[in-house]
Tab-separated table of C-alpha atoms in Angstrom:
chain	number	residue	atom	x	y	z
A	1	UNK	CA	11.833	15.466	25.743
A	2	UNK	CA	11.406	11.992	27.055
A	3	UNK	CA	11.111	9.182	24.627
A	4	UNK	CA	10.093	5.532	25.373
A	5	UNK	CA	12.117	3.134	23.203
A	6	UNK	CA	10.553	-0.398	23.166
A	7	UNK	CA	13.264	-2.635	21.638
A	8	UNK	CA	14.171	-6.255	22.804
A	9	UNK	CA	17.436	-6.613	20.949
A	10	UNK	CA	20.207	-5.551	23.276
A	11	UNK	CA	22.729	-4.417	20.634
A	12	UNK	CA	20.202	-2.431	18.698
A	13	UNK	CA	18.695	-1.185	21.768
A	14	UNK	CA	22.038	0.230	23.062
A	15	UNK	CA	22.859	1.843	19.767
A	16	UNK	CA	19.429	3.441	19.331
A	17	UNK	CA	19.539	4.716	23.048
A	18	UNK	CA	23.010	6.196	22.356
A	19	UNK	CA	22.008	7.799	19.117
A	20	UNK	CA	18.827	9.391	20.631
A	21	UNK	CA	20.708	10.700	23.777
A	22	UNK	CA	23.329	12.219	21.555
A	23	UNK	CA	20.440	13.875	19.696
A	24	UNK	CA	19.408	15.549	22.868
A	25	UNK	CA	16.506	13.158	23.935
A	26	UNK	CA	15.934	11.618	27.356
A	27	UNK	CA	15.426	8.000	26.612
A	28	UNK	CA	13.556	5.337	28.674
A	29	UNK	CA	14.521	2.093	27.063
A	30	UNK	CA	12.301	-1.096	27.744
A	31	UNK	CA	12.364	-4.500	26.344
A	32	UNK	CA	8.857	-5.917	27.112
A	33	UNK	CA	5.417	-4.881	25.938
A	34	UNK	CA	4.151	-4.907	29.636
A	35	UNK	CA	6.808	-2.332	30.552
A	36	UNK	CA	5.792	-0.139	27.474
A	37	UNK	CA	2.173	-0.169	28.474
A	38	UNK	CA	3.005	0.701	32.147
A	39	UNK	CA	5.037	3.863	31.018
A	40	UNK	CA	2.415	4.878	28.580
A	41	UNK	CA	-0.338	4.591	31.225
A	42	UNK	CA	1.697	6.498	33.539
A	43	UNK	CA	1.885	9.393	31.240
A	44	UNK	CA	5.539	10.023	31.566
A	45	UNK	CA	6.689	9.839	28.002
A	46	UNK	CA	6.342	12.404	25.082
A	47	UNK	CA	6.789	9.968	22.141
A	48	UNK	CA	7.193	6.188	21.506
A	49	UNK	CA	9.597	4.344	19.320
A	50	UNK	CA	8.160	0.716	19.024
A	51	UNK	CA	9.557	-2.338	17.597
A	52	UNK	CA	6.893	-4.752	16.570
A	53	UNK	CA	8.970	-7.877	17.222
A	54	UNK	CA	8.653	-8.293	20.922
A	55	UNK	CA	9.016	-11.622	23.117
A	56	UNK	CA	5.930	-11.094	25.247
A	57	UNK	CA	3.305	-9.593	22.988
A	58	UNK	CA	2.101	-9.300	19.353
A	59	UNK	CA	3.398	-5.914	18.211
A	60	UNK	CA	0.549	-4.924	16.248
A	61	UNK	CA	-1.810	-5.627	19.104
A	62	UNK	CA	0.387	-3.715	21.570
A	63	UNK	CA	0.306	-0.808	18.979
A	64	UNK	CA	-3.476	-0.719	18.969
A	65	UNK	CA	-3.716	-0.901	22.747
A	66	UNK	CA	-1.182	1.908	23.152
A	67	UNK	CA	-2.932	4.055	20.588
A	68	UNK	CA	-6.212	3.518	22.425
A	69	UNK	CA	-4.704	4.562	25.669
A	70	UNK	CA	-3.085	7.682	24.349
A	71	UNK	CA	-4.580	8.855	21.064
A	72	UNK	CA	-2.247	12.079	21.030
A	73	UNK	CA	0.916	10.049	21.581
A	74	UNK	CA	3.408	10.248	18.644
A	75	UNK	CA	4.315	6.694	17.649
A	76	UNK	CA	7.193	5.748	15.319
A	77	UNK	CA	7.233	1.841	14.494
A	78	UNK	CA	10.639	0.336	13.857
A	79	UNK	CA	10.638	-3.104	12.533
A	80	UNK	CA	12.141	-5.658	10.134
A	81	UNK	CA	8.912	-6.247	8.321
A	82	UNK	CA	9.153	-4.519	5.000
A	83	UNK	CA	6.219	-5.936	3.067
A	84	UNK	CA	3.795	-3.260	1.914
A	85	UNK	CA	0.988	-5.077	3.915
A	86	UNK	CA	2.918	-4.775	7.111
A	87	UNK	CA	3.473	-1.070	6.573
A	88	UNK	CA	-0.175	-0.501	5.872
A	89	UNK	CA	-1.218	-2.572	8.831
A	90	UNK	CA	1.167	-0.487	11.080
A	91	UNK	CA	-0.323	2.862	9.899
A	92	UNK	CA	-3.772	1.551	10.039
A	93	UNK	CA	-2.880	0.293	13.562
A	94	UNK	CA	-2.195	3.798	14.833
A	95	UNK	CA	1.473	4.317	13.847
A	96	UNK	CA	2.382	7.952	12.796
A	97	UNK	CA	5.134	6.668	10.734
A	98	UNK	CA	6.986	3.397	9.976
A	99	UNK	CA	10.853	2.771	9.631
A	100	UNK	CA	12.126	-0.483	8.342
A	101	UNK	CA	15.381	-2.085	9.458
A	102	UNK	CA	18.119	-1.731	8.636
A	103	UNK	CA	18.365	1.950	8.896
A	104	UNK	CA	21.066	4.613	9.815
A	105	UNK	CA	20.682	6.817	12.824
A	106	UNK	CA	20.293	9.944	10.914
A	107	UNK	CA	17.285	8.481	9.133
A	108	UNK	CA	15.811	7.711	12.373
A	109	UNK	CA	16.404	11.013	13.718
A	110	UNK	CA	14.930	12.628	10.600
A	111	UNK	CA	11.836	10.605	10.860
A	112	UNK	CA	11.359	11.370	14.622
A	113	UNK	CA	11.695	14.956	14.042
A	114	UNK	CA	9.090	14.779	11.406
A	115	UNK	CA	6.699	13.025	13.719
A	116	UNK	CA	7.233	15.387	16.484
A	117	UNK	CA	6.903	18.355	14.213
A	118	UNK	CA	3.482	17.082	13.042
A	119	UNK	CA	2.336	16.531	16.742
A	120	UNK	CA	3.129	19.867	17.978
A	121	UNK	CA	4.704	22.409	15.734
A	122	UNK	CA	1.721	23.074	13.370
A	123	UNK	CA	-0.794	24.130	16.064
A	124	UNK	CA	1.124	26.844	17.934
A	125	UNK	CA	0.548	29.367	15.240
A	126	UNK	CA	-3.207	28.751	14.448
A	127	UNK	CA	-6.078	30.908	15.476
A	128	UNK	CA	-8.831	30.770	16.277
A	129	UNK	CA	-8.575	27.904	18.752
A	130	UNK	CA	-12.028	26.287	17.803
A	131	UNK	CA	-13.520	25.205	14.634
A	132	UNK	CA	-16.925	23.777	13.761
A	133	UNK	CA	-18.447	22.178	10.701
A	134	UNK	CA	-21.957	20.868	11.278
A	135	UNK	CA	-21.788	18.511	14.212
A	136	UNK	CA	-17.999	18.249	14.379
A	137	UNK	CA	-16.205	20.502	16.840
A	138	UNK	CA	-12.546	20.757	17.131
A	139	UNK	CA	-10.366	22.635	19.827
A	140	UNK	CA	-6.727	23.064	18.914
A	141	UNK	CA	-5.715	24.186	22.400
A	142	UNK	CA	-7.082	21.138	24.273
A	143	UNK	CA	-6.699	18.815	21.069
A	144	UNK	CA	-10.365	17.519	21.506
A	145	UNK	CA	-12.691	16.708	18.810
A	146	UNK	CA	-16.565	16.112	19.311
A	147	UNK	CA	-19.247	14.920	17.080
A	148	UNK	CA	-22.321	16.399	18.831
A	149	UNK	CA	-21.912	15.316	22.466
A	150	UNK	CA	-19.508	12.350	21.640
A	151	UNK	CA	-15.844	12.839	22.135
A	152	UNK	CA	-13.879	11.217	19.225
A	153	UNK	CA	-10.478	9.660	19.837
A	154	UNK	CA	-8.196	10.746	16.963
A	155	UNK	CA	-4.427	10.067	16.384
A	156	UNK	CA	-2.303	13.169	16.073
A	157	UNK	CA	-2.048	12.730	12.309
A	158	UNK	CA	-5.895	12.404	12.094
A	159	UNK	CA	-6.316	15.567	14.149
A	160	UNK	CA	-3.983	17.472	11.977
A	161	UNK	CA	-5.685	16.177	8.796
A	162	UNK	CA	-9.099	17.206	10.168
A	163	UNK	CA	-7.863	20.688	11.109
A	164	UNK	CA	-6.540	21.226	7.795
A	165	UNK	CA	-9.822	20.293	6.142
A	166	UNK	CA	-11.908	22.225	8.574
A	167	UNK	CA	-9.831	25.332	8.185
A	168	UNK	CA	-10.784	25.201	4.479
A	169	UNK	CA	-14.231	23.884	4.689
A	170	UNK	CA	-16.043	23.646	1.350
A	171	UNK	CA	-12.794	24.153	-0.575
A	172	UNK	CA	-10.676	21.614	-2.121
A	173	UNK	CA	-7.398	20.811	-0.201
A	174	UNK	CA	-4.904	19.154	-2.391
A	175	UNK	CA	-3.149	15.907	-1.500
A	176	UNK	CA	0.117	17.651	-1.551
A	177	UNK	CA	-1.143	20.263	0.917
A	178	UNK	CA	-2.360	17.621	3.237
A	179	UNK	CA	0.859	15.764	3.197
A	180	UNK	CA	2.908	18.922	3.878
A	181	UNK	CA	0.494	19.866	6.717
A	182	UNK	CA	0.088	16.574	8.450
A	183	UNK	CA	2.461	13.937	6.991
A	184	UNK	CA	5.865	15.661	6.265
A	185	UNK	CA	8.668	13.292	5.783
A	186	UNK	CA	6.466	10.341	4.799
A	187	UNK	CA	5.339	8.484	1.857
A	188	UNK	CA	2.442	10.282	0.150
A	189	UNK	CA	0.412	7.093	-0.315
A	190	UNK	CA	-0.214	6.671	3.299
A	191	UNK	CA	-2.555	9.870	3.206
A	192	UNK	CA	-5.367	7.542	1.996
A	193	UNK	CA	-5.155	5.229	5.090
A	194	UNK	CA	-5.227	8.096	7.257
A	195	UNK	CA	-8.103	9.810	5.477
A	196	UNK	CA	-10.004	6.493	5.505
A	197	UNK	CA	-9.533	6.089	9.409
A	198	UNK	CA	-10.570	9.603	9.935
A	199	UNK	CA	-13.723	9.236	7.701
A	200	UNK	CA	-14.681	6.202	9.767
A	201	UNK	CA	-14.523	8.199	12.998
A	202	UNK	CA	-16.386	11.177	11.661
A	203	UNK	CA	-19.015	9.219	9.928
A	204	UNK	CA	-20.381	9.452	6.411
A	205	UNK	CA	-20.857	12.770	4.472
A	206	UNK	CA	-18.237	14.908	5.970
A	207	UNK	CA	-15.222	14.231	3.704
A	208	UNK	CA	-15.552	14.320	0.011
A	209	UNK	CA	-12.946	12.755	-2.148
A	210	UNK	CA	-11.929	14.441	-5.492
A	211	UNK	CA	-10.095	11.528	-7.051
A	212	UNK	CA	-6.491	11.934	-7.675
A	213	UNK	CA	-6.640	15.640	-6.620
A	214	UNK	CA	-7.539	16.024	-3.086
A	215	UNK	CA	-10.284	16.184	-0.352
A	216	UNK	CA	-13.052	18.603	0.823
A	217	UNK	CA	-14.782	19.005	4.143
A	218	UNK	CA	-18.410	19.668	3.260
A	219	UNK	CA	-20.394	22.182	5.359
A	220	UNK	CA	-23.693	20.911	4.384
A	221	UNK	CA	-24.872	17.330	4.484
A	222	UNK	CA	-25.140	15.604	1.089
A	223	UNK	CA	-28.701	15.234	-0.125
């Protein structure tokens, strides 16, 4: 598996590259936002580790651009910004997980495994391949989602959350189950951010909140 590491600090970049290679990953290390965008557009990487503090671009802006280019690409943000507002902004901007410096290599590897597990491990055992609730259509094999004739661009986490809800349409899906299905290894409070982003893309009337308990995908439009 080929990872793109976007880190401008030479010492940290070298240590991360070494740790990732020892973990069995092929690592493409770049230090500039323009290089990261080039390789993502080329489609030659399977996941992205992105430091938000880059010399040639605003990291949050770059995150949104890369997420727009490749909605399905697993992205793990690594940064020194530890304020809760920064973490929420990173997740809202399209990150699948957020790791604050300083961290030990074992934590990075565990977070990376969790992100990759969410991106591919869940769907291999699911059948049937297609699901539909009202105007929302989801194809697990092609990882495509449509609302009517409009194709929706979802992140991997949003896709996995939607799949979990559609598989149990008109039934309550607990917060705990959704975290285990789509967000293993991350903080549970990030679930609300991903659900909010998903709800905006689907439109009103599809996802019903049972406060403090969970969520439900409604088969009939609310009156």
